[in-house]
Tab-separated table of C-alpha atoms and ligand atoms in Angstrom:
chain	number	residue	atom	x	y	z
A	1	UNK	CA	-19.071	-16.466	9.295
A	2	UNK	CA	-15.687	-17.369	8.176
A	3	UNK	CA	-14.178	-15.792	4.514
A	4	UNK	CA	-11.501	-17.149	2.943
A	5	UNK	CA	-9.909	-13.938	1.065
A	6	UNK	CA	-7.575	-14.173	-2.038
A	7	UNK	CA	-5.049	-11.783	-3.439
A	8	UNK	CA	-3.979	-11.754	-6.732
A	9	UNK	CA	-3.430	-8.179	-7.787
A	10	UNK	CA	0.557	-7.822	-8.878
A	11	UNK	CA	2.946	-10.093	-7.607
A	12	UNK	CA	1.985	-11.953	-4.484
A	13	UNK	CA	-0.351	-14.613	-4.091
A	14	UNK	CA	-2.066	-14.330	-1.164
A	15	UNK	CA	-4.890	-16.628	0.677
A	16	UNK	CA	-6.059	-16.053	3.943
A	17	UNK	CA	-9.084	-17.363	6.439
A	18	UNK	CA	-11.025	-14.867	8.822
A	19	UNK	CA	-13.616	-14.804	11.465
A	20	UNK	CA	-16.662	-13.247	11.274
A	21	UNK	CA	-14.836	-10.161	13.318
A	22	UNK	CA	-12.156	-10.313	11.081
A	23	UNK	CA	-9.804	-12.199	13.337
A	24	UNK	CA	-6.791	-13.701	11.152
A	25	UNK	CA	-6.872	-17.302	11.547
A	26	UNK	CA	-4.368	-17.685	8.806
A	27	UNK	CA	-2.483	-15.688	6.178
A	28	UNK	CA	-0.306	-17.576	3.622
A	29	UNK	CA	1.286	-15.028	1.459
A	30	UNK	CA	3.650	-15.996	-1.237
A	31	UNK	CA	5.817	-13.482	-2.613
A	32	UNK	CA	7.114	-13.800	-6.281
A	33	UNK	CA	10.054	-11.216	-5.646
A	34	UNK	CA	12.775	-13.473	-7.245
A	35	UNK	CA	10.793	-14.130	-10.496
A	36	UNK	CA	10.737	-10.724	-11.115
A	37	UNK	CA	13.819	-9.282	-10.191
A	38	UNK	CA	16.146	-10.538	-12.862
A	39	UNK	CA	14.063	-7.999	-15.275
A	40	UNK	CA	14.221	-5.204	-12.321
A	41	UNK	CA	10.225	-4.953	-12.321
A	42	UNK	CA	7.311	-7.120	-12.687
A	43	UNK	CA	6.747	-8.827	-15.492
A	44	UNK	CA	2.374	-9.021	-15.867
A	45	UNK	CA	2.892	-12.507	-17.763
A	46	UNK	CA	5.154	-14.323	-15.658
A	47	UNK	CA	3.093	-12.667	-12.016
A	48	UNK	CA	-0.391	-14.605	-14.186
A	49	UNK	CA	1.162	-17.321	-14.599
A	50	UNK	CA	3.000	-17.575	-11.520
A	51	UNK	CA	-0.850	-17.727	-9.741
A	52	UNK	CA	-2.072	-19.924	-11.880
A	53	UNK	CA	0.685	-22.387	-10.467
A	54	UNK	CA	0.543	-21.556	-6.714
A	55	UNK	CA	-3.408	-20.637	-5.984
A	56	UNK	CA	-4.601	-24.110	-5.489
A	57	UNK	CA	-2.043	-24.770	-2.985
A	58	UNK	CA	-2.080	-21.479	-1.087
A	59	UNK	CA	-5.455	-21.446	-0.671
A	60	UNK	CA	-5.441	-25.106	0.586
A	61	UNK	CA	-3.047	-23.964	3.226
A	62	UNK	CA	-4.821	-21.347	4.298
A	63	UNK	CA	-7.844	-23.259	5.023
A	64	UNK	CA	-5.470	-25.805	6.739
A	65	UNK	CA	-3.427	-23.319	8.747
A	66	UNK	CA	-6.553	-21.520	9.868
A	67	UNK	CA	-8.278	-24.610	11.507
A	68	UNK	CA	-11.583	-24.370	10.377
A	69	UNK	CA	-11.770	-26.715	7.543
A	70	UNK	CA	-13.303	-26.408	3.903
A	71	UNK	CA	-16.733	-26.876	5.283
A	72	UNK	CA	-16.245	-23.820	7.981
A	73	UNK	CA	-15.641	-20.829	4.952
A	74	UNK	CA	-19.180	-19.590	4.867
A	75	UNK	CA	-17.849	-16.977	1.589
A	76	UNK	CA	-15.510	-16.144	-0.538
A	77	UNK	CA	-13.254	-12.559	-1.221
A	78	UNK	CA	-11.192	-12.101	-3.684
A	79	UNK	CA	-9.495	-8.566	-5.037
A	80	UNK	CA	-11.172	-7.281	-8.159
A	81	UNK	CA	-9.335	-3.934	-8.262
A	82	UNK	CA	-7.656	-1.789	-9.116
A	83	UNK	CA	-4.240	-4.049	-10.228
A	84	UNK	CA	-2.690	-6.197	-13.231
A	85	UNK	CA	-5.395	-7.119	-15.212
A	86	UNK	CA	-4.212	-10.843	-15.908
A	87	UNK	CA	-3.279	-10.947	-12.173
A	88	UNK	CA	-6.656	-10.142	-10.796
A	89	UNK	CA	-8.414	-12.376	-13.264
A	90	UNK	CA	-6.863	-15.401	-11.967
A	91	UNK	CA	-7.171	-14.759	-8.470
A	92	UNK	CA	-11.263	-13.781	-8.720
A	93	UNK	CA	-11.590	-16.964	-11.136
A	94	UNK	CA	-10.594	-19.329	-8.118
A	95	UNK	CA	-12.631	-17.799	-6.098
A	96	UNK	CA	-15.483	-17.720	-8.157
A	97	UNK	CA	-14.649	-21.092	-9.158
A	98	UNK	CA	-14.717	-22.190	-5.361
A	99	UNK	CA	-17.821	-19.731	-4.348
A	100	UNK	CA	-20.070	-22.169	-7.006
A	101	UNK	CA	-18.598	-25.276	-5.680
A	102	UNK	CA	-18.987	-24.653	-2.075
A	103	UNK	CA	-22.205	-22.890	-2.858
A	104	UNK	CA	-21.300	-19.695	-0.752
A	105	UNK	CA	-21.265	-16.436	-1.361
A	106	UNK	CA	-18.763	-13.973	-3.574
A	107	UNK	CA	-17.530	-10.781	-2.380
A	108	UNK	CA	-15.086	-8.274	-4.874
A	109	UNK	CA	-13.077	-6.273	-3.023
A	110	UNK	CA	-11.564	-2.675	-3.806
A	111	UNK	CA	-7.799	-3.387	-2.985
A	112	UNK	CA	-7.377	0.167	-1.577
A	113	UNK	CA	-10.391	-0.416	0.879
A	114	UNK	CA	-8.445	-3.520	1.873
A	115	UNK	CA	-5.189	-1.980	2.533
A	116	UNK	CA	-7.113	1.072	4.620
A	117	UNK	CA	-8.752	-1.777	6.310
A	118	UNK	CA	-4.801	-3.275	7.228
A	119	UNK	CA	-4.501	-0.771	10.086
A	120	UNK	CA	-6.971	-2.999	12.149
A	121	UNK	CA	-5.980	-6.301	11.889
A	122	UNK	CA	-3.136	-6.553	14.653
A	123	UNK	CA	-4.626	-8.153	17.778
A	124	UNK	CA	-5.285	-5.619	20.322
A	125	UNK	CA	-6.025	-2.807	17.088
A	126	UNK	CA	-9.268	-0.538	17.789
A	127	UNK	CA	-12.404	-1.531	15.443
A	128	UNK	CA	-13.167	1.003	12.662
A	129	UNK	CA	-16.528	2.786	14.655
A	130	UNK	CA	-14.357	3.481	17.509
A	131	UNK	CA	-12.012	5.386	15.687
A	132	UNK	CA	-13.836	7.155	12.774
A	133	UNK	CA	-13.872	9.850	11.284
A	134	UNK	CA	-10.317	9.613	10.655
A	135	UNK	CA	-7.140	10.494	8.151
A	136	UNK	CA	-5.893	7.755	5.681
A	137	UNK	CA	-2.049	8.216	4.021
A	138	UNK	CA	-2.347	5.160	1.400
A	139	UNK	CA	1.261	4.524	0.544
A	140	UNK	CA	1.543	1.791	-2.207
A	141	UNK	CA	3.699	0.873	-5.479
A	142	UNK	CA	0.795	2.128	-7.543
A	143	UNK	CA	-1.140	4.222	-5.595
A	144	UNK	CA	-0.844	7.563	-3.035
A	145	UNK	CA	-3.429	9.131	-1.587
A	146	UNK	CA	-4.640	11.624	1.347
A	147	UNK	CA	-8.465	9.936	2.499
A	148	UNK	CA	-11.050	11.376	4.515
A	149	UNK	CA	-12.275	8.179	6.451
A	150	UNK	CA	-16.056	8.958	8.018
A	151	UNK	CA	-16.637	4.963	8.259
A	152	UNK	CA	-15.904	1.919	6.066
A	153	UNK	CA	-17.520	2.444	2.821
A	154	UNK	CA	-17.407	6.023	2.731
A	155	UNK	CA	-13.941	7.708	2.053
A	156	UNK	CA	-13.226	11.603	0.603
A	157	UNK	CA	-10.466	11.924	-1.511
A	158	UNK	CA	-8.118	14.733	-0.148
A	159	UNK	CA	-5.433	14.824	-2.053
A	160	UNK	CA	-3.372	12.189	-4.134
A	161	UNK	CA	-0.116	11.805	-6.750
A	162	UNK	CA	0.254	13.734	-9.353
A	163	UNK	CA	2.592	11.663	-11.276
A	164	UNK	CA	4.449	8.834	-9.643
A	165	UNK	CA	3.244	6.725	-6.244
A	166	UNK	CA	5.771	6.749	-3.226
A	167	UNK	CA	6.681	3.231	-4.185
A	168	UNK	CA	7.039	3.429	-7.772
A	169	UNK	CA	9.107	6.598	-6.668
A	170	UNK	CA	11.426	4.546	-4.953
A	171	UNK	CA	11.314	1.783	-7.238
A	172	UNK	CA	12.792	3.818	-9.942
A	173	UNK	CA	15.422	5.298	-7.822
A	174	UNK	CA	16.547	2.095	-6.817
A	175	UNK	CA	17.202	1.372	-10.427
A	176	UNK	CA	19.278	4.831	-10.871
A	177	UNK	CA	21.378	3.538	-7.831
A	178	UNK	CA	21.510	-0.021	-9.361
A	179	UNK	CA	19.890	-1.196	-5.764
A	180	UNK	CA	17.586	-3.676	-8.050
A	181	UNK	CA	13.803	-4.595	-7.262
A	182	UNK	CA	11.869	-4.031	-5.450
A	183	UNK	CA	12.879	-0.470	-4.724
A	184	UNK	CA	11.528	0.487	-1.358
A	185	UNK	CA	13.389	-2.258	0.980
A	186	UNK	CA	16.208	-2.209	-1.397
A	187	UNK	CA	17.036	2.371	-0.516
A	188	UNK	CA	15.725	1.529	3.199
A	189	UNK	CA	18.678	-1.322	3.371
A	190	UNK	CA	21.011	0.855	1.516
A	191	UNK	CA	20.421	3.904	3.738
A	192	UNK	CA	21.304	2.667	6.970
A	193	UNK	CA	23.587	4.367	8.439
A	194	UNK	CA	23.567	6.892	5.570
A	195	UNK	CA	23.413	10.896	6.222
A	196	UNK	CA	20.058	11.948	4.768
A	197	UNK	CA	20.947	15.560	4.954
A	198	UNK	CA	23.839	14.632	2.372
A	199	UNK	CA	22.173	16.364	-0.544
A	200	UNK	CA	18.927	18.017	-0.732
A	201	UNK	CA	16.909	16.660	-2.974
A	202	UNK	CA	13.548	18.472	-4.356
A	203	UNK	CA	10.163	17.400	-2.727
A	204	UNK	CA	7.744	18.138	-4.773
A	205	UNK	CA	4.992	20.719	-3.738
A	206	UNK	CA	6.192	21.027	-0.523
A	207	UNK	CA	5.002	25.193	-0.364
A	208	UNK	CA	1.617	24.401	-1.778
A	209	UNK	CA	-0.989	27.235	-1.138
A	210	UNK	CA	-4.764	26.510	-1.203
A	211	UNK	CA	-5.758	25.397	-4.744
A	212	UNK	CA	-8.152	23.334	-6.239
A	213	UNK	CA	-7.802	22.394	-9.823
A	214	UNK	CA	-9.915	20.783	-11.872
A	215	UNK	CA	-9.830	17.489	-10.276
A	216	UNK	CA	-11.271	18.763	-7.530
A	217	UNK	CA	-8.168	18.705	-5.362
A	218	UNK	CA	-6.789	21.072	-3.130
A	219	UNK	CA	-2.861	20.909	-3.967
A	220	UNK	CA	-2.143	20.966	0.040
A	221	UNK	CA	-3.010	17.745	-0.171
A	222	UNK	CA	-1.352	16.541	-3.160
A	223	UNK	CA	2.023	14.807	-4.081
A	224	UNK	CA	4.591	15.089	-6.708
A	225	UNK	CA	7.198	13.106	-7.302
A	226	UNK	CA	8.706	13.553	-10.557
A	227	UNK	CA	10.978	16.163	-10.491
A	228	UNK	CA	12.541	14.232	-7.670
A	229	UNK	CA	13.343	11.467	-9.828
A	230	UNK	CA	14.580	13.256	-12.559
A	231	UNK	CA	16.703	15.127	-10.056
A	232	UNK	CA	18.224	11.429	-9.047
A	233	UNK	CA	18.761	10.872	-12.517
A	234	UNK	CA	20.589	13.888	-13.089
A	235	UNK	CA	22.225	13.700	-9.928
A	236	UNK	CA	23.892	10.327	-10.911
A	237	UNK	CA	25.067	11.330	-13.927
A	238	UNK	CA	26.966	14.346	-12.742
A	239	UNK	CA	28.288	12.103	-10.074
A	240	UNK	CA	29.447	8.779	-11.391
A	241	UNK	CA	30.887	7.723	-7.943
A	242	UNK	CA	27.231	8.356	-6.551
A	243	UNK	CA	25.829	4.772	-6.458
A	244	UNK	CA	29.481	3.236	-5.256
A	245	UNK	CA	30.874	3.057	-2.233
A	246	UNK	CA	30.696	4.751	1.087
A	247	UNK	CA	28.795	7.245	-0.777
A	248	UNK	CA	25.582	5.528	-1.588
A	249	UNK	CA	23.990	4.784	1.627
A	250	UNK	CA	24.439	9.001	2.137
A	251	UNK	CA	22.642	9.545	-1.442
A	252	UNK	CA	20.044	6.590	-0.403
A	253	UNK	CA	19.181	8.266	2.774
A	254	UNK	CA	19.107	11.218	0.968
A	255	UNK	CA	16.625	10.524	-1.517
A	256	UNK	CA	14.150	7.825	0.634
A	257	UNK	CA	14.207	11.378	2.965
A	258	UNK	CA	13.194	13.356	-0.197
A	259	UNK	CA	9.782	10.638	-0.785
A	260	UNK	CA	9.344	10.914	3.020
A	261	UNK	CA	9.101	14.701	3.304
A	262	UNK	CA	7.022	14.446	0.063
A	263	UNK	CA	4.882	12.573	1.626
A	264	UNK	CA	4.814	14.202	5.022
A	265	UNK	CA	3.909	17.731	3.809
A	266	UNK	CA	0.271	17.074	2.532
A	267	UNK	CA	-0.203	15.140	5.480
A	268	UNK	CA	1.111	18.138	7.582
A	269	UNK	CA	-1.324	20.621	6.560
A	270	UNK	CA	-4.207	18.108	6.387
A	271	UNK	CA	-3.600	17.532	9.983
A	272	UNK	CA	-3.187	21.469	10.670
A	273	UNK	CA	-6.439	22.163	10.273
A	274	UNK	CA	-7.345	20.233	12.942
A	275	UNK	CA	-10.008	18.120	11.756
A	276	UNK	CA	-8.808	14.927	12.384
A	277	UNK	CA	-7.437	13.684	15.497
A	278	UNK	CA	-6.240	10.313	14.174
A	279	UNK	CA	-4.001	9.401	11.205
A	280	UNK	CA	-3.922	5.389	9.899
A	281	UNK	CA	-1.150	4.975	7.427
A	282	UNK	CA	-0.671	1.555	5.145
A	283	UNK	CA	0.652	-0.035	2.178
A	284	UNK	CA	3.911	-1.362	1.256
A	285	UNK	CA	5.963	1.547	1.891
A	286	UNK	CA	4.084	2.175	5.231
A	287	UNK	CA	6.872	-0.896	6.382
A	288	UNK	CA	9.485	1.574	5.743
A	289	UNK	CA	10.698	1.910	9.642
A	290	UNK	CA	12.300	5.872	8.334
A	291	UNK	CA	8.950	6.652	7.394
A	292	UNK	CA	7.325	5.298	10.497
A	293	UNK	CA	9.584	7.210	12.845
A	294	UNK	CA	8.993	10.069	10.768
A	295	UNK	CA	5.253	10.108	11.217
A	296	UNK	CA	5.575	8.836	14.787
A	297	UNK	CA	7.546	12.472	15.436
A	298	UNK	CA	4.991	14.277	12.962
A	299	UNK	CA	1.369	13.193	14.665
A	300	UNK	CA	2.905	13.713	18.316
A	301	UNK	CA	3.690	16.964	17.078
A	302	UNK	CA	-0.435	17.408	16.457
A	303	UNK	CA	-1.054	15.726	19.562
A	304	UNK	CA	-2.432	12.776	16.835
A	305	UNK	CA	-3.206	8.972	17.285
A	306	UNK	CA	-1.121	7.284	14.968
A	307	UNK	CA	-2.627	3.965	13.777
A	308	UNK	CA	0.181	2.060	11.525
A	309	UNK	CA	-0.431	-1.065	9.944
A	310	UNK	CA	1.435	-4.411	11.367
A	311	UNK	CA	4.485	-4.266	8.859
A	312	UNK	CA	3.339	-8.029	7.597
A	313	UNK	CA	-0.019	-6.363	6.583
A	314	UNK	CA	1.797	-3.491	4.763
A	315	UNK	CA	2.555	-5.421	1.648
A	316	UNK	CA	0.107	-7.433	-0.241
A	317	UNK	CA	-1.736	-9.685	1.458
A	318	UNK	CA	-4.712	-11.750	1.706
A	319	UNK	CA	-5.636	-10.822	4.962
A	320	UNK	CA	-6.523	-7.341	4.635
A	321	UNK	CA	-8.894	-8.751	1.684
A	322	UNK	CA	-10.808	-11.337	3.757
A	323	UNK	CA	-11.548	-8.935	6.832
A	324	UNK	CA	-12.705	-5.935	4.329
A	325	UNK	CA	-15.261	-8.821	3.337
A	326	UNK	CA	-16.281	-10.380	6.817
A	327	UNK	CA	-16.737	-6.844	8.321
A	328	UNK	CA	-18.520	-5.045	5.951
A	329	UNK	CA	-18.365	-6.234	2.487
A	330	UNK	CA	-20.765	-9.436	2.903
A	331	UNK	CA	-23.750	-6.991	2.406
A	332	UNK	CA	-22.367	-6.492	-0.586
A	333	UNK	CA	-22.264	-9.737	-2.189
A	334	UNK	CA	-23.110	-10.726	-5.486
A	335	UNK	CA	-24.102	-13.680	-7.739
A	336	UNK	CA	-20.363	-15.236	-8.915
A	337	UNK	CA	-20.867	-15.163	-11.948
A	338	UNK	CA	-21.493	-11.487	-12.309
A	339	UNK	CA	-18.992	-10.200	-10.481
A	340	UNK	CA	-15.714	-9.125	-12.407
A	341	UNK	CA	-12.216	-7.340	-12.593
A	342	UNK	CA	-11.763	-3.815	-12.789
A	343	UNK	CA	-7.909	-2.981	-13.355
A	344	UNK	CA	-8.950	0.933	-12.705
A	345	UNK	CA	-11.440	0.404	-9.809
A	346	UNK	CA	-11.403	3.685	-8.127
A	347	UNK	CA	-11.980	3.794	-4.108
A	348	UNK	CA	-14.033	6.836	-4.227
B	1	KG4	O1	1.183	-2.307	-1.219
B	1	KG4	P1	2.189	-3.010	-2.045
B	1	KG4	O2	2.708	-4.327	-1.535
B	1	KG4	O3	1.666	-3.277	-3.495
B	1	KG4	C1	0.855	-2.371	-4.186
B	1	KG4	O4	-0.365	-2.381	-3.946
B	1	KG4	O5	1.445	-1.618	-4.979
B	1	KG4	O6	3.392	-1.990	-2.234
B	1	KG4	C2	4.537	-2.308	-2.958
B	1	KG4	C3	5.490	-1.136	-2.829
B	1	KG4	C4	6.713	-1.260	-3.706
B	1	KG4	O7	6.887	-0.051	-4.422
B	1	KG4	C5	7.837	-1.473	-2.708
B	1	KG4	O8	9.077	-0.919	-3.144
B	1	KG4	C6	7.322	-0.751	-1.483
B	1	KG4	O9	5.942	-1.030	-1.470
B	1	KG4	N1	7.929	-1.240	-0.245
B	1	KG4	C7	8.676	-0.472	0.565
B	1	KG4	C8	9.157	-1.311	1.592
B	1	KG4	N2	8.657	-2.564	1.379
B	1	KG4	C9	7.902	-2.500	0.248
B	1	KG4	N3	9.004	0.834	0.486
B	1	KG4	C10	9.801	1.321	1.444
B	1	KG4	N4	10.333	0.574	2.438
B	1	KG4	C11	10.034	-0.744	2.558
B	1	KG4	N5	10.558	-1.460	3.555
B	2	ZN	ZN1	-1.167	-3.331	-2.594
């Protein structure tokens, strides 16, 4: 059965047809970058209203690009967490709105789940059974975590932020360097050609021992990014000249290496205990081609599959939302009008 998945959760609005194997047959994703960036972040009232404009029409092309015609969606997906409340409301009120007209069904899906579920949807990509259990780095603008993957539906938290997300990380360093928004392919542009052993930023429980605090995590598996921002910050103050010049692509390098190792050094130990012989890594900063090089040279070091998504499927899309659905999630489906947004949805 076809699904026609929608994505709504921050600033892209996303529609997208799949096959029942969770083929893409089309993915029309709309970014709203340049509404944003004037206030250097996004703004929750102009990313609602933005959908409200543009989901009619994106979903419309989806169904046209994909070939299969209004009458060929046999359900409807649509992202009901976690994200911008306002955002996910109007995205799972189309397609609850289209679920009653067509008379097919609904299907919520966890936007985490989706973007674990991006690592498979590049032609020629294994299918999840063939590949489980695996290891999951999550790398968003709002969230970073460490998953245990045994199969789809059933994930163990290893480790995740304890402050900031790798995104929102860079994000506010691109601010401090006045790179503007968003953050992450703003420092990668800025960096190239940039030293990243210019000045050694802090990464944030690199040295870890074994602990497990009260969450329940063991702090091997953690990440910290604060006092890496605040060492930007200060950084940039004592150095005026920092964000000018021939010296900013050395200080961008130099921090987006700082996030990187951050992020590497959970991943490290996770993988030195042997457990897990694959790693999948997605989300928007998964596009970063530093960081992919970087965990290219880390899992061959581990003798480790590396599954990365497609860089289109890093960032928001419909796509990911749709095949979560058609693969797994139809089991799952509910009456349309019951279903609802949960801006705090946790994965597990
Ligand atoms: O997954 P995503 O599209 O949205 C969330 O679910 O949050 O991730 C957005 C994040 C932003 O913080 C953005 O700066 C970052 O992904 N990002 C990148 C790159 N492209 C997007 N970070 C590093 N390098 C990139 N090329
Ligand atoms: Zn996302």
């Amino acid at each position: 059965m076809n699904v026609l998945g929608i994505e709504t959760s921050c600033d892209e609005t996303s529609a997208a047809v799949v096959d029942d194997q969770g083929r893409v047959l089309s993915n029309v994703v709309y970014s709203q970058i340049a509404k944003h960036q004037p206030y250097g972040g996004v703004v929750p009232e102009i990313a609602c209203r933005s959908h409200v404009e543009l989901i009619p029409s994106i979903m419309g092309q989806a169904v046209e690009q994909s070939g299969v015609g209004w009458d060929g969606v046999g359900a409807v997906a649509a992202t009901r967490g976690p994200g911008l409340v306002s955002s996910l409301l109007i995205g799972l009120t189309a397609a609850k709105a289209l679920a009653l007209r067509l008379g097919k069904p609904l299907v919520g899906v966890n936007h985490l789940e989706a973007h674990l579920y991006s690592i498979f949807l590049a032609p020629g990509s294994p299918k999840p059974e063939e590949i489980c259990p695996f290891l999951m780095l999550l790398v968003s603008g709002g969230h970073t975590c460490l998953l245990g993957v045994d199969a789809l539906g059933s994930y163990r938290m290893l480790g995740q932020t304890l402050d900031d997300a790798a995104g929102e990380a860079l994000d506010k360093g691109s601010k401090l360097l006045n790179l503007g928004y968003p953050g992450g392919p703003a420092i990668e542009k800025a960096s190239l050609g940039g030293d990243p052993s210019f000045f050694r930023f802090p990464r944030g429980l690199q040295n870890s021992r074994s602990s497990v605090d009260a969450d329940g995590l063991d702090r091997r598996f953690c990440f910290s990014f604060s006092g890496l921002k605040t060492a930007l910050l200060y950084y940039v103050r004592q150095n005026p000249d920092a964000a000018k010049g021939e010296n900013l692509k050395h200080v961008a390098a130099s921090y987006q290496e700082a996030v990187f190792d951050t992020l590497l050094a959970p991943v490290e130990n996770a993988l030195k205990d042997r457990r897990y012989r694959i790693l999948g890594c997605a989300g928007g900063v998964a596009r970063n081609n530093r960081l992919r090089e970087k965990l290219d040279r880390l899992t061959a070091r581990f003798q480790t599959r590396l599954l990365l998504a497609a860089p289109d499927f890093c960032t928001d899309n419909a796509a990911m939302v749709a095949a979560v659905a058609a693969v797994y999630g139809l089991q799952h489906a509910g009456d349309p009008m019951t279903v609802d947004v949960q801006p705090n949805l946790p994965l597990c």
